[in-house]
Short mmCIF file of C-alpha atoms in Angstrom, two decimals:
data_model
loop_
_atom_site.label_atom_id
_atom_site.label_comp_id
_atom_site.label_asym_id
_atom_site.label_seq_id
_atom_site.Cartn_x
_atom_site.Cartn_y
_atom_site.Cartn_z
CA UNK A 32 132.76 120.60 95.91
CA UNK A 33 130.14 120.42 98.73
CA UNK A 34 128.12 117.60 97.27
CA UNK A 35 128.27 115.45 94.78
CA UNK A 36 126.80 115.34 91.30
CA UNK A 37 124.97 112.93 89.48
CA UNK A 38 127.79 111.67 86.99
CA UNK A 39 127.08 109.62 83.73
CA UNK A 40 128.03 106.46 82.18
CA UNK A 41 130.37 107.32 79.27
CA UNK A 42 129.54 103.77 77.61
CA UNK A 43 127.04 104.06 74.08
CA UNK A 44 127.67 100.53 73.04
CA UNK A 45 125.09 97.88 73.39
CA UNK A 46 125.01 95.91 76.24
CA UNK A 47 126.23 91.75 75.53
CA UNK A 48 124.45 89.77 73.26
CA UNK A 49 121.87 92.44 72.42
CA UNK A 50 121.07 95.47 70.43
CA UNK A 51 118.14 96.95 71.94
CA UNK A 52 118.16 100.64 73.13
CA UNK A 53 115.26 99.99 74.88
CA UNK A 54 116.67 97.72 77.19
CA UNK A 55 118.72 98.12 80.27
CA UNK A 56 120.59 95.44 81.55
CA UNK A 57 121.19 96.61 85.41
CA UNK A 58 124.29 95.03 85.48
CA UNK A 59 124.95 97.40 83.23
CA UNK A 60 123.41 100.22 82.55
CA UNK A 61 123.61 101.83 86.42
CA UNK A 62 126.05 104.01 88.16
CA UNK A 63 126.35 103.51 91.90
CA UNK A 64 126.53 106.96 93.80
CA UNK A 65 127.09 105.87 96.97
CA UNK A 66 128.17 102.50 98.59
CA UNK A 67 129.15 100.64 101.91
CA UNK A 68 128.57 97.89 103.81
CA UNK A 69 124.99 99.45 104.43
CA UNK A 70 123.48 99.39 101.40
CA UNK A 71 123.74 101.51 97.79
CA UNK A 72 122.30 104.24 96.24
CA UNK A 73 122.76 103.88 92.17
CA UNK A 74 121.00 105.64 89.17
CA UNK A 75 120.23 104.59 86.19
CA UNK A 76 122.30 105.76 82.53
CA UNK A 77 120.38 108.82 81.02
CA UNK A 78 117.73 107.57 78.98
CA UNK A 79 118.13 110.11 76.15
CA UNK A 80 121.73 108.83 75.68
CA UNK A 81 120.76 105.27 75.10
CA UNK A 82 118.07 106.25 72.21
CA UNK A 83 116.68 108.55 70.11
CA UNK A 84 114.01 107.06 70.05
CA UNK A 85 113.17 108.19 73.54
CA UNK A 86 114.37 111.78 73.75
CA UNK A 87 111.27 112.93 75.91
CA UNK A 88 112.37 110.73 78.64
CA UNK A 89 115.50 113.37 78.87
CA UNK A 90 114.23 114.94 82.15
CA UNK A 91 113.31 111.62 84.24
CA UNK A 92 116.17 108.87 85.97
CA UNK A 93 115.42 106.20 87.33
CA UNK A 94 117.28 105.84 91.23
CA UNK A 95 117.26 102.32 92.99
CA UNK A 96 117.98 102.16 97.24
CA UNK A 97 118.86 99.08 98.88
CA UNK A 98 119.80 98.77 102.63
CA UNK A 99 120.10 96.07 105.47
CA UNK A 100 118.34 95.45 107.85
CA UNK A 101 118.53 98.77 111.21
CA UNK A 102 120.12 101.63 108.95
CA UNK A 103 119.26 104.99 107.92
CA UNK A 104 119.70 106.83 104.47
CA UNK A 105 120.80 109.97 106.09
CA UNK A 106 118.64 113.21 106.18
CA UNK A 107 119.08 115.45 102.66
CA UNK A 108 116.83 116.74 99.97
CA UNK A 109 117.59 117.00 96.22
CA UNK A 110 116.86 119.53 93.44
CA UNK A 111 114.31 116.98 91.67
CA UNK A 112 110.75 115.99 92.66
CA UNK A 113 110.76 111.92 93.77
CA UNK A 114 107.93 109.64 93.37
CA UNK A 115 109.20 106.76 95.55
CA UNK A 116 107.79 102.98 95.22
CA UNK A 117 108.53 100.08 98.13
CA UNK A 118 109.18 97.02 96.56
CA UNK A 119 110.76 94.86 99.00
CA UNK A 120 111.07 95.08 102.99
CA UNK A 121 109.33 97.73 105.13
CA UNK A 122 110.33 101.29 105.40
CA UNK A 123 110.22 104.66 107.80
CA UNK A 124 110.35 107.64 105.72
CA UNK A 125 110.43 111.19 107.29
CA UNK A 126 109.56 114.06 105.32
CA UNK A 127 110.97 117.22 107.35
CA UNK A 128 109.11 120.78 106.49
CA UNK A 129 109.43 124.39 108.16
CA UNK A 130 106.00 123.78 110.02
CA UNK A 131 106.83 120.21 111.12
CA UNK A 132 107.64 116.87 110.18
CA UNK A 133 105.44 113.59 108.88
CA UNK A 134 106.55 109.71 109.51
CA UNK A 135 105.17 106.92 107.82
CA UNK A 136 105.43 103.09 108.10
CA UNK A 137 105.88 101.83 104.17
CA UNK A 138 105.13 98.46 103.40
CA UNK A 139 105.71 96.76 99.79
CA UNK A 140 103.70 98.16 97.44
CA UNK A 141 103.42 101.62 99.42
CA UNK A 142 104.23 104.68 96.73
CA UNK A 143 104.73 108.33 98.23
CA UNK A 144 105.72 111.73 96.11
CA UNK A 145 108.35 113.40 97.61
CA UNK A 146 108.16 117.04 96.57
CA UNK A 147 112.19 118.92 95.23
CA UNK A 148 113.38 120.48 98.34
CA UNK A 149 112.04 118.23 100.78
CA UNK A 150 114.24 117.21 103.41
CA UNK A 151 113.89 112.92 103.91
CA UNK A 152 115.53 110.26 105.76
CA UNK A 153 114.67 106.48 105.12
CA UNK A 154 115.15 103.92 107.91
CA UNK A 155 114.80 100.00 107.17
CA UNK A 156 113.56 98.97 111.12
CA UNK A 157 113.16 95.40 110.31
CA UNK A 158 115.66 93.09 112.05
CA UNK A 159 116.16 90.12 109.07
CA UNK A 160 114.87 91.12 105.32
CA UNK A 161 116.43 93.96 103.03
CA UNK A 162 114.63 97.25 101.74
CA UNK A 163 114.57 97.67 98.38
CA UNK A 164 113.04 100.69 96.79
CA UNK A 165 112.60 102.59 93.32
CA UNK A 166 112.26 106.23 92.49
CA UNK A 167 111.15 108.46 89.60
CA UNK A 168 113.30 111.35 89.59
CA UNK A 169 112.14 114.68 87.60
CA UNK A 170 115.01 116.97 88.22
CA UNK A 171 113.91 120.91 88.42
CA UNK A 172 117.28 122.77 87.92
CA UNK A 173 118.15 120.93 84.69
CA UNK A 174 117.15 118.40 82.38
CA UNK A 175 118.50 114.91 83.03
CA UNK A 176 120.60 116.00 86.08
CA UNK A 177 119.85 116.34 89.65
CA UNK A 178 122.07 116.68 92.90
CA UNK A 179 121.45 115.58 96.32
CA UNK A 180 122.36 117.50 99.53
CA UNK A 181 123.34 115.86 102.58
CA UNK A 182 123.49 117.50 105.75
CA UNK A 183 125.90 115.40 107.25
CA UNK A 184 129.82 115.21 106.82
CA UNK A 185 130.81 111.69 105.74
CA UNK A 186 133.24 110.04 103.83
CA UNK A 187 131.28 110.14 101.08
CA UNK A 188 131.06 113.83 101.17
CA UNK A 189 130.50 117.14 102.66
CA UNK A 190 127.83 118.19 104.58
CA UNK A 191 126.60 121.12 102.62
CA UNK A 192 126.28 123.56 105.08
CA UNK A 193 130.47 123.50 104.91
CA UNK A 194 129.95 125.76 101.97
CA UNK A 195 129.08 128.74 103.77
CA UNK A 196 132.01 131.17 105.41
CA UNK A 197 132.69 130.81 109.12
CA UNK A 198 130.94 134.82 109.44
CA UNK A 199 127.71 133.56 107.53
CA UNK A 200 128.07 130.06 109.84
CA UNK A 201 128.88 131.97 113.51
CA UNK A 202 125.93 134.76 112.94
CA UNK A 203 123.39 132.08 111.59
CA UNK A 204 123.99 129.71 114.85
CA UNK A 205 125.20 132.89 117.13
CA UNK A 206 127.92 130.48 118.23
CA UNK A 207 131.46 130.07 117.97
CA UNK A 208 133.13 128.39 114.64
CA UNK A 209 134.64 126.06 116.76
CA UNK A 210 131.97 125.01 118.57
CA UNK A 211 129.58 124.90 115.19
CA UNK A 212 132.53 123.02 114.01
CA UNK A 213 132.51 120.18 116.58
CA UNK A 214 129.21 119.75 117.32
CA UNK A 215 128.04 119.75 113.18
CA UNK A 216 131.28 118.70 111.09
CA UNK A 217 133.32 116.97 113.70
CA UNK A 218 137.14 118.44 114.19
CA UNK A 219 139.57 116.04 112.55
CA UNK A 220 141.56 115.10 115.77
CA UNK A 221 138.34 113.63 117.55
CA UNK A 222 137.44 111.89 114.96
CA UNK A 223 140.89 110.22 114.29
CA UNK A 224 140.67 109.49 118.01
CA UNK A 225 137.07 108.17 118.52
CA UNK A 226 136.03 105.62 115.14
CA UNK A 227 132.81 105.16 116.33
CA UNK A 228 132.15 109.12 115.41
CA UNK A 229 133.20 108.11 111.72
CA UNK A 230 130.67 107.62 109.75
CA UNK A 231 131.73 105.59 106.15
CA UNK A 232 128.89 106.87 104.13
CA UNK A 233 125.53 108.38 103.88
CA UNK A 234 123.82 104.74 105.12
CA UNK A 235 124.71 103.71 108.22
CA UNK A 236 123.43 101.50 111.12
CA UNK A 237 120.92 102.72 113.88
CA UNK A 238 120.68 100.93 117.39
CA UNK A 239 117.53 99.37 118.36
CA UNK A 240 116.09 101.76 120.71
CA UNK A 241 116.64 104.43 118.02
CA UNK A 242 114.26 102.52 115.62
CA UNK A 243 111.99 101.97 118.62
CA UNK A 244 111.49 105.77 119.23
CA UNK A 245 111.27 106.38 115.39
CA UNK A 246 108.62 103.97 115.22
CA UNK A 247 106.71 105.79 118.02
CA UNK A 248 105.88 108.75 115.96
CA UNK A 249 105.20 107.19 112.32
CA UNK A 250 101.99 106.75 110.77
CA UNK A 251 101.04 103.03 109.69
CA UNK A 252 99.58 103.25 106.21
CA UNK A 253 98.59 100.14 105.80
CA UNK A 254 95.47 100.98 103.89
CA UNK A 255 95.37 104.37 103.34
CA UNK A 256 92.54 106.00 100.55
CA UNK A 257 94.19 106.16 96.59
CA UNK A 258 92.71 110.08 97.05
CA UNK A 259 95.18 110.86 99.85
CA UNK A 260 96.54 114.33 99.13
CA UNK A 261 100.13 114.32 101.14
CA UNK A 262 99.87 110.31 102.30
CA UNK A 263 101.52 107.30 101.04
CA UNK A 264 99.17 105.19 99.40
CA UNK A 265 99.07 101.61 98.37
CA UNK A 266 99.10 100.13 94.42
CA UNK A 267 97.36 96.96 96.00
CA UNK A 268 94.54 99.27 97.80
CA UNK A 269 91.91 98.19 95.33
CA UNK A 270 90.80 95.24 92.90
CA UNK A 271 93.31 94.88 90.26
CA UNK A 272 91.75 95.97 86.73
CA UNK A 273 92.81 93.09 84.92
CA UNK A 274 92.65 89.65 86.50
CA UNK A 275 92.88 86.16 85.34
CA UNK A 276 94.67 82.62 86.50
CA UNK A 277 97.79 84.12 84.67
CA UNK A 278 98.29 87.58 85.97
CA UNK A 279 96.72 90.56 87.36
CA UNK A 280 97.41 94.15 86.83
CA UNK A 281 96.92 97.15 89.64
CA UNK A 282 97.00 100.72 88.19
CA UNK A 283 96.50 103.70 89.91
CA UNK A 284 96.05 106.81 87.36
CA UNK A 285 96.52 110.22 87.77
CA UNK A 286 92.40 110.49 87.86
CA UNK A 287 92.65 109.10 91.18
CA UNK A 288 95.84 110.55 93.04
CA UNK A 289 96.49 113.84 93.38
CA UNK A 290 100.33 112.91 93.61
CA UNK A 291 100.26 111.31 90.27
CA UNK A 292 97.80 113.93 88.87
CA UNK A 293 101.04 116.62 89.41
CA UNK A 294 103.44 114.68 88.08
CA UNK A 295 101.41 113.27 85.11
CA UNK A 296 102.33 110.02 86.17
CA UNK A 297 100.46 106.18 86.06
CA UNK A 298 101.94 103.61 88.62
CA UNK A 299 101.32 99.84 87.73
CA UNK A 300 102.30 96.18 89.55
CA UNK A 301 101.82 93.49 87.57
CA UNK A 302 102.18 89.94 88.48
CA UNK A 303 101.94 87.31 85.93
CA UNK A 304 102.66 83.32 86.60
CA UNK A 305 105.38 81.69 84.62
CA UNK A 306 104.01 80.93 81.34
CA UNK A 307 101.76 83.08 81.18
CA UNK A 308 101.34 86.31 78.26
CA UNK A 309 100.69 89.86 78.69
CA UNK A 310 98.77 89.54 75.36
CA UNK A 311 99.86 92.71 72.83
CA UNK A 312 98.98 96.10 73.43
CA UNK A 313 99.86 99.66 73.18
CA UNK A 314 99.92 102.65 74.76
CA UNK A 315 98.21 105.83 73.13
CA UNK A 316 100.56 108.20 74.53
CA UNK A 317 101.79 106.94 77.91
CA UNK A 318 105.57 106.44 77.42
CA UNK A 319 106.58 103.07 80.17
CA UNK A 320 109.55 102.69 82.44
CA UNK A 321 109.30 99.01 83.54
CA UNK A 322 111.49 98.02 86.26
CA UNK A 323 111.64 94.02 87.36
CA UNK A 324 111.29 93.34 90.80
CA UNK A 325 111.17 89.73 90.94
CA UNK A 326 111.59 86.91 88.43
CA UNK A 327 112.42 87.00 84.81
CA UNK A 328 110.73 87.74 81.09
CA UNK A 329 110.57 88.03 77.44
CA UNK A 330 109.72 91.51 76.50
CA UNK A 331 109.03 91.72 72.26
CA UNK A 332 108.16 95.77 71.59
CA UNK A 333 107.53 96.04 67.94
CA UNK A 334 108.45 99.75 66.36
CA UNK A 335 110.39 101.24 63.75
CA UNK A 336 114.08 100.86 62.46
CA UNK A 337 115.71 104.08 63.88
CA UNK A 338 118.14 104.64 60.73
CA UNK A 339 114.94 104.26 58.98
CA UNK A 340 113.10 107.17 60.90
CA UNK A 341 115.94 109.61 60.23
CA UNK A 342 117.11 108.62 56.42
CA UNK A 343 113.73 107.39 54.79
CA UNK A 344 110.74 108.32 56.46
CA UNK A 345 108.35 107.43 53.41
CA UNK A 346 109.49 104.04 54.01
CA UNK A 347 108.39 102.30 57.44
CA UNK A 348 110.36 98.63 57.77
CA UNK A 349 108.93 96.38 61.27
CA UNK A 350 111.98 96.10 63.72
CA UNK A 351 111.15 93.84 66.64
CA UNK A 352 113.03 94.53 69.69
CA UNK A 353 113.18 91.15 72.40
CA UNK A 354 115.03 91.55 75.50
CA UNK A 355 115.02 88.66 78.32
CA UNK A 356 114.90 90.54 81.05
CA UNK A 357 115.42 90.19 85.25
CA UNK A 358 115.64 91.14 88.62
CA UNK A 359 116.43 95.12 88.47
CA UNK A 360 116.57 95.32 84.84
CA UNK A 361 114.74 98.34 83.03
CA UNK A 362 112.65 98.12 80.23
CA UNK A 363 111.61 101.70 78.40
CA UNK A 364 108.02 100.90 75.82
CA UNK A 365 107.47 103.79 73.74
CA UNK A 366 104.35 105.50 73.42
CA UNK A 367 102.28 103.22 70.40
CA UNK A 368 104.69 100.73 70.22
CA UNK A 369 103.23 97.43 70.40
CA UNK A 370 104.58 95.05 72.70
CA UNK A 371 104.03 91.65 74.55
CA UNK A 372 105.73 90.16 77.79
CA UNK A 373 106.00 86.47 78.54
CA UNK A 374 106.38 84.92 82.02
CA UNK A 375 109.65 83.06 81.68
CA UNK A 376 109.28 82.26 85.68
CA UNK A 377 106.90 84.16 88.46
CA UNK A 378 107.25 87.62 87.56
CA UNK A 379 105.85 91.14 89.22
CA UNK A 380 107.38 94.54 87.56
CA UNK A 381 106.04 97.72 88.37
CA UNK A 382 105.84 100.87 85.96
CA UNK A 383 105.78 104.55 85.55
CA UNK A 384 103.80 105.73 82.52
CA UNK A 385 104.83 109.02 81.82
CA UNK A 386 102.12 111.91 80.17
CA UNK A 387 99.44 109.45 81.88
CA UNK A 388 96.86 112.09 81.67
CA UNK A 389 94.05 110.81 79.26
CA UNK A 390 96.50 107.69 78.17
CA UNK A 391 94.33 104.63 76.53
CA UNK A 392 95.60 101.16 76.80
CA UNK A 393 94.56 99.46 73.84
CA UNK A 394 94.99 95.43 73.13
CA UNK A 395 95.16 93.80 69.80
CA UNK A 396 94.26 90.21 71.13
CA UNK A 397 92.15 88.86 73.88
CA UNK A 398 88.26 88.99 74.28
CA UNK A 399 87.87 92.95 76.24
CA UNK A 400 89.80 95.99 75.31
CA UNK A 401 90.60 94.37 71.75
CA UNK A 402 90.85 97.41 69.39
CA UNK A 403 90.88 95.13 66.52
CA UNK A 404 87.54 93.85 67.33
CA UNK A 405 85.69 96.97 67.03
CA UNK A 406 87.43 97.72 62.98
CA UNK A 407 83.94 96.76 61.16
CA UNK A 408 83.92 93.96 58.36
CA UNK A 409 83.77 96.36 55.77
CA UNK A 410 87.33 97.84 56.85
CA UNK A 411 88.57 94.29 57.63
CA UNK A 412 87.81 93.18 54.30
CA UNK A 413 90.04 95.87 52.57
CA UNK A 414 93.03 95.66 54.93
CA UNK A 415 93.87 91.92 55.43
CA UNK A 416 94.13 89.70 52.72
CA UNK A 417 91.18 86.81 53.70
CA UNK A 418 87.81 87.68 53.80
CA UNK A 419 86.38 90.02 56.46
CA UNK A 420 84.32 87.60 58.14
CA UNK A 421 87.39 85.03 58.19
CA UNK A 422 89.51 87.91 60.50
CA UNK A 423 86.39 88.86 62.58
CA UNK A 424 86.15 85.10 63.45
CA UNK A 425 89.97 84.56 63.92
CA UNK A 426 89.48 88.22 65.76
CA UNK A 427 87.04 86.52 67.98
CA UNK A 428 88.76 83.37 68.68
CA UNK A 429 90.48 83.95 71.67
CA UNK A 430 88.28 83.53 74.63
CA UNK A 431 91.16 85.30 77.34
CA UNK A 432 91.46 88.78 78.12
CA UNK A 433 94.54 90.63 78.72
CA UNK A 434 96.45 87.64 80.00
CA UNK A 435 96.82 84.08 78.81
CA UNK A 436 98.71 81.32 78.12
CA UNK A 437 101.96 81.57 76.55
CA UNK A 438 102.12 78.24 74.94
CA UNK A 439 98.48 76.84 75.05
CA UNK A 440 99.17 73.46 73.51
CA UNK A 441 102.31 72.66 75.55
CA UNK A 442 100.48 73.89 78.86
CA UNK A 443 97.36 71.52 77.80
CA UNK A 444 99.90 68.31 77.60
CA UNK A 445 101.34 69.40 80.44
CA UNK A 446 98.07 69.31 82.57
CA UNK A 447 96.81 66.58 81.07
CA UNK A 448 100.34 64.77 82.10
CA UNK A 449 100.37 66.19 85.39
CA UNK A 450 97.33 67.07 86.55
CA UNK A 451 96.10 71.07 86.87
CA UNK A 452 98.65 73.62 88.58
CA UNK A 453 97.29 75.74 91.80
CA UNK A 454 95.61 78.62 91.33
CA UNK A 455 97.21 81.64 90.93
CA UNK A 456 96.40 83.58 94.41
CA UNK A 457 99.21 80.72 95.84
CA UNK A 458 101.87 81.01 93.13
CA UNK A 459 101.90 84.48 93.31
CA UNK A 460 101.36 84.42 97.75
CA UNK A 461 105.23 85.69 98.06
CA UNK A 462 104.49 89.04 95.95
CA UNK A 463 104.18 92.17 97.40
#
């Protein structure tokens, strides 16, 4: 085998404590790929496996990278198209074509498609904190299953070029096997004799003036236009589009990246302050990945009973789903399922909405965006069982929009206790 193949967690029961098949606990629910002292590179359990309730998630995995500080995810490509996400630490990526190569310097919060085929390397050049990054995978061979292929030999695997025959190898490089040999694969007796040549994986550690000429010829992106064709670009490079002293939420849509645009993709941060509420809403036909990047929730995603959908379909019974969720867990929210998150401590999670094009958000609380406030009395008279007037004004009550308090009259002892918390511009300060 000349590289290795995305393999798949054989495990269908629910994770501990919980029967949700929309949740994914990471300590879980991912499969490590590669590992050393370095870093890891792990994927996420097929979603289509953990629910039938999300079968069009089949062709897209969810792959998390973390690496120390001076190393380099070797140079490979992979038979899936990448949209990449920096959540923590600061990044080089190197995208290598036939006409030439582009570097950029990635900060937190940077995203950047990576198109299948594309040859990439990833260096962390920072000297103390950890990269940490996400990617949506879309594999273009077959559904749910991708492969990557490394150009290097390491003990993690072949380099892939090994799979060709020495004839193919000596005419394509007009040299000798042995030399192609040595100077690409490594003969076996050097590197039993030299361990420094040995390389234990496919993340290993660069020296400092190696970073230092790497850095020379990347690209800061610091604030790069959302409309950048080929360019990284930043989820914090505008005003968020919800904003409040409980949380704020950045969105870029496929409207405004051409990136997104050909992957039919949204990409949202959100940050909320412990306590607060992501009030209820739904998604017209976006379906969400939510991945945590720091702190913890409550998720509550209200849908159907799933032996309900495929025994009884005249019958619809509510089935609330509640996960408490945290650092690296996923989260899938179905298109038009409801749901509502709850800041259990300081929280930011981004997310990929998937068939973003033309996708409504649509709350059922809160003073904007409320679909229920624009049903007129004559409906609301007929459907609830007060008075039309009575559900406009309990409609209407709620003087917040999109994000509020979780516990209003606990919160309002609290202050009055205490005295009034900071705003939320320092509580949130150590978010990306």
């Amino acid at each position: 085998i000349v590289h290795r193949e995305h393999q798949e967690s054989q495990e269908e029961s629910e994770p501990r404590g919980q029967n949700n098949p929309f949740y994914f606990d990471s300590d879980r629910w991912f499969h490590t790929l590669f590992r050393n002292q370095y870093g890891h590179l792990r994927v996420l359990q097929r979603f289509d496996q953990r629910s039938k309730q999300i079968q069009n998630l089949e062709n897209y995995r969810v792959v998390e990278f973390k690496s120390k500080p001076n190393t380099l995810l070797l140079p490979h490509h992979a038979d899936a198209d990448f949209l990449l996400v920096v959540l923590n630490g600061r990044a080089i990526l190197t995208l290598v074509n036939p006409d030439g190569r582009d570097s950029y310097i990635l900060e937190q919060g940077h995203a950047q498609k990576i198109p299948a085929g594309t040859t990439f390397f990833l260096v962390n050049p920072d000297d103390n904190e950890n990269l940490r990054i996400v990617k949506l995978a879309v594999p273009v061979n077959n559904p749910h299953r991708f492969q990557d292929f490394f150009l290097s030999s390491t003990e993690a695997q072949q380099s892939y070029l090994q799979g060709f025959s020495k004839n193919i190898l000596e005419a394509s490089f007009g040299s000798d096997y042995k030399e192609i040999n040595r100077v690409l694969f490594g003969e076996e007796e050097q590197q039993q004799q030299d361990e420094e040549s040995q390389q234990e994986g496919v993340i290993v550690q660069l020296k400092r003036e190696q970073i230092r000429e790497l850095m020379k010829h990347a690209k800061s992106t610091s604030k790069k236009s959302l409309s950048s064709q080929n360019e990284p670009f930043n989820l914090r490079s505008q005003k968020p589009i919800y904003s409040n002293k409980f949380g704020r939420l950045h969105e870029i849509t496929p409207e405004k990246n051409p990136q997104l645009r050909d992957l039919d993709v949204f990409l949202t941060s959100v940050d909320m302050k412990e306590g607060g509420l992501l009030m209820p809403n739904y998604n017209s036909k976006a379906i969400v990945i939510l991945v945590v990047n720091k702190g913890e929730a409550n998720i509550e995603l209200v849908g159907q009973r799933e032996q309900q959908q495929q025994q009884q379909e005249e019958s619809w019974e509510v089935q609330r789903y509640r996960a408490e969720v945290s650092e690296d867990d996923v989260f899938v929210i179905p298109a038009s399922y409801p749901v509502a998150i709850t800041a259990t401590s300081n929280l930011n999670f981004i997310a990929f909405g998937i068939n973003a094009e033309n996708n409504q958000r649509n709350f059922l609380a809160g003073e904007e965006g409320n679909v229920m406030s624009e049903i007129p009395t004559e409906a609301l008279d007929v459907t609830f069982p007060a008075s039309g007037e009575k559900v406009e004004k309990l409609i209407n009550k709620q003087s917040d929009s999109h994000f509020t308090d979780a516990q209003p009259e606990q919160q309002q002892r609290e202050e009055d206790r205490k005295g009034r918390k900071g705003p939320l511009s320092s509580i949130l300060g150590t978010f990306y």
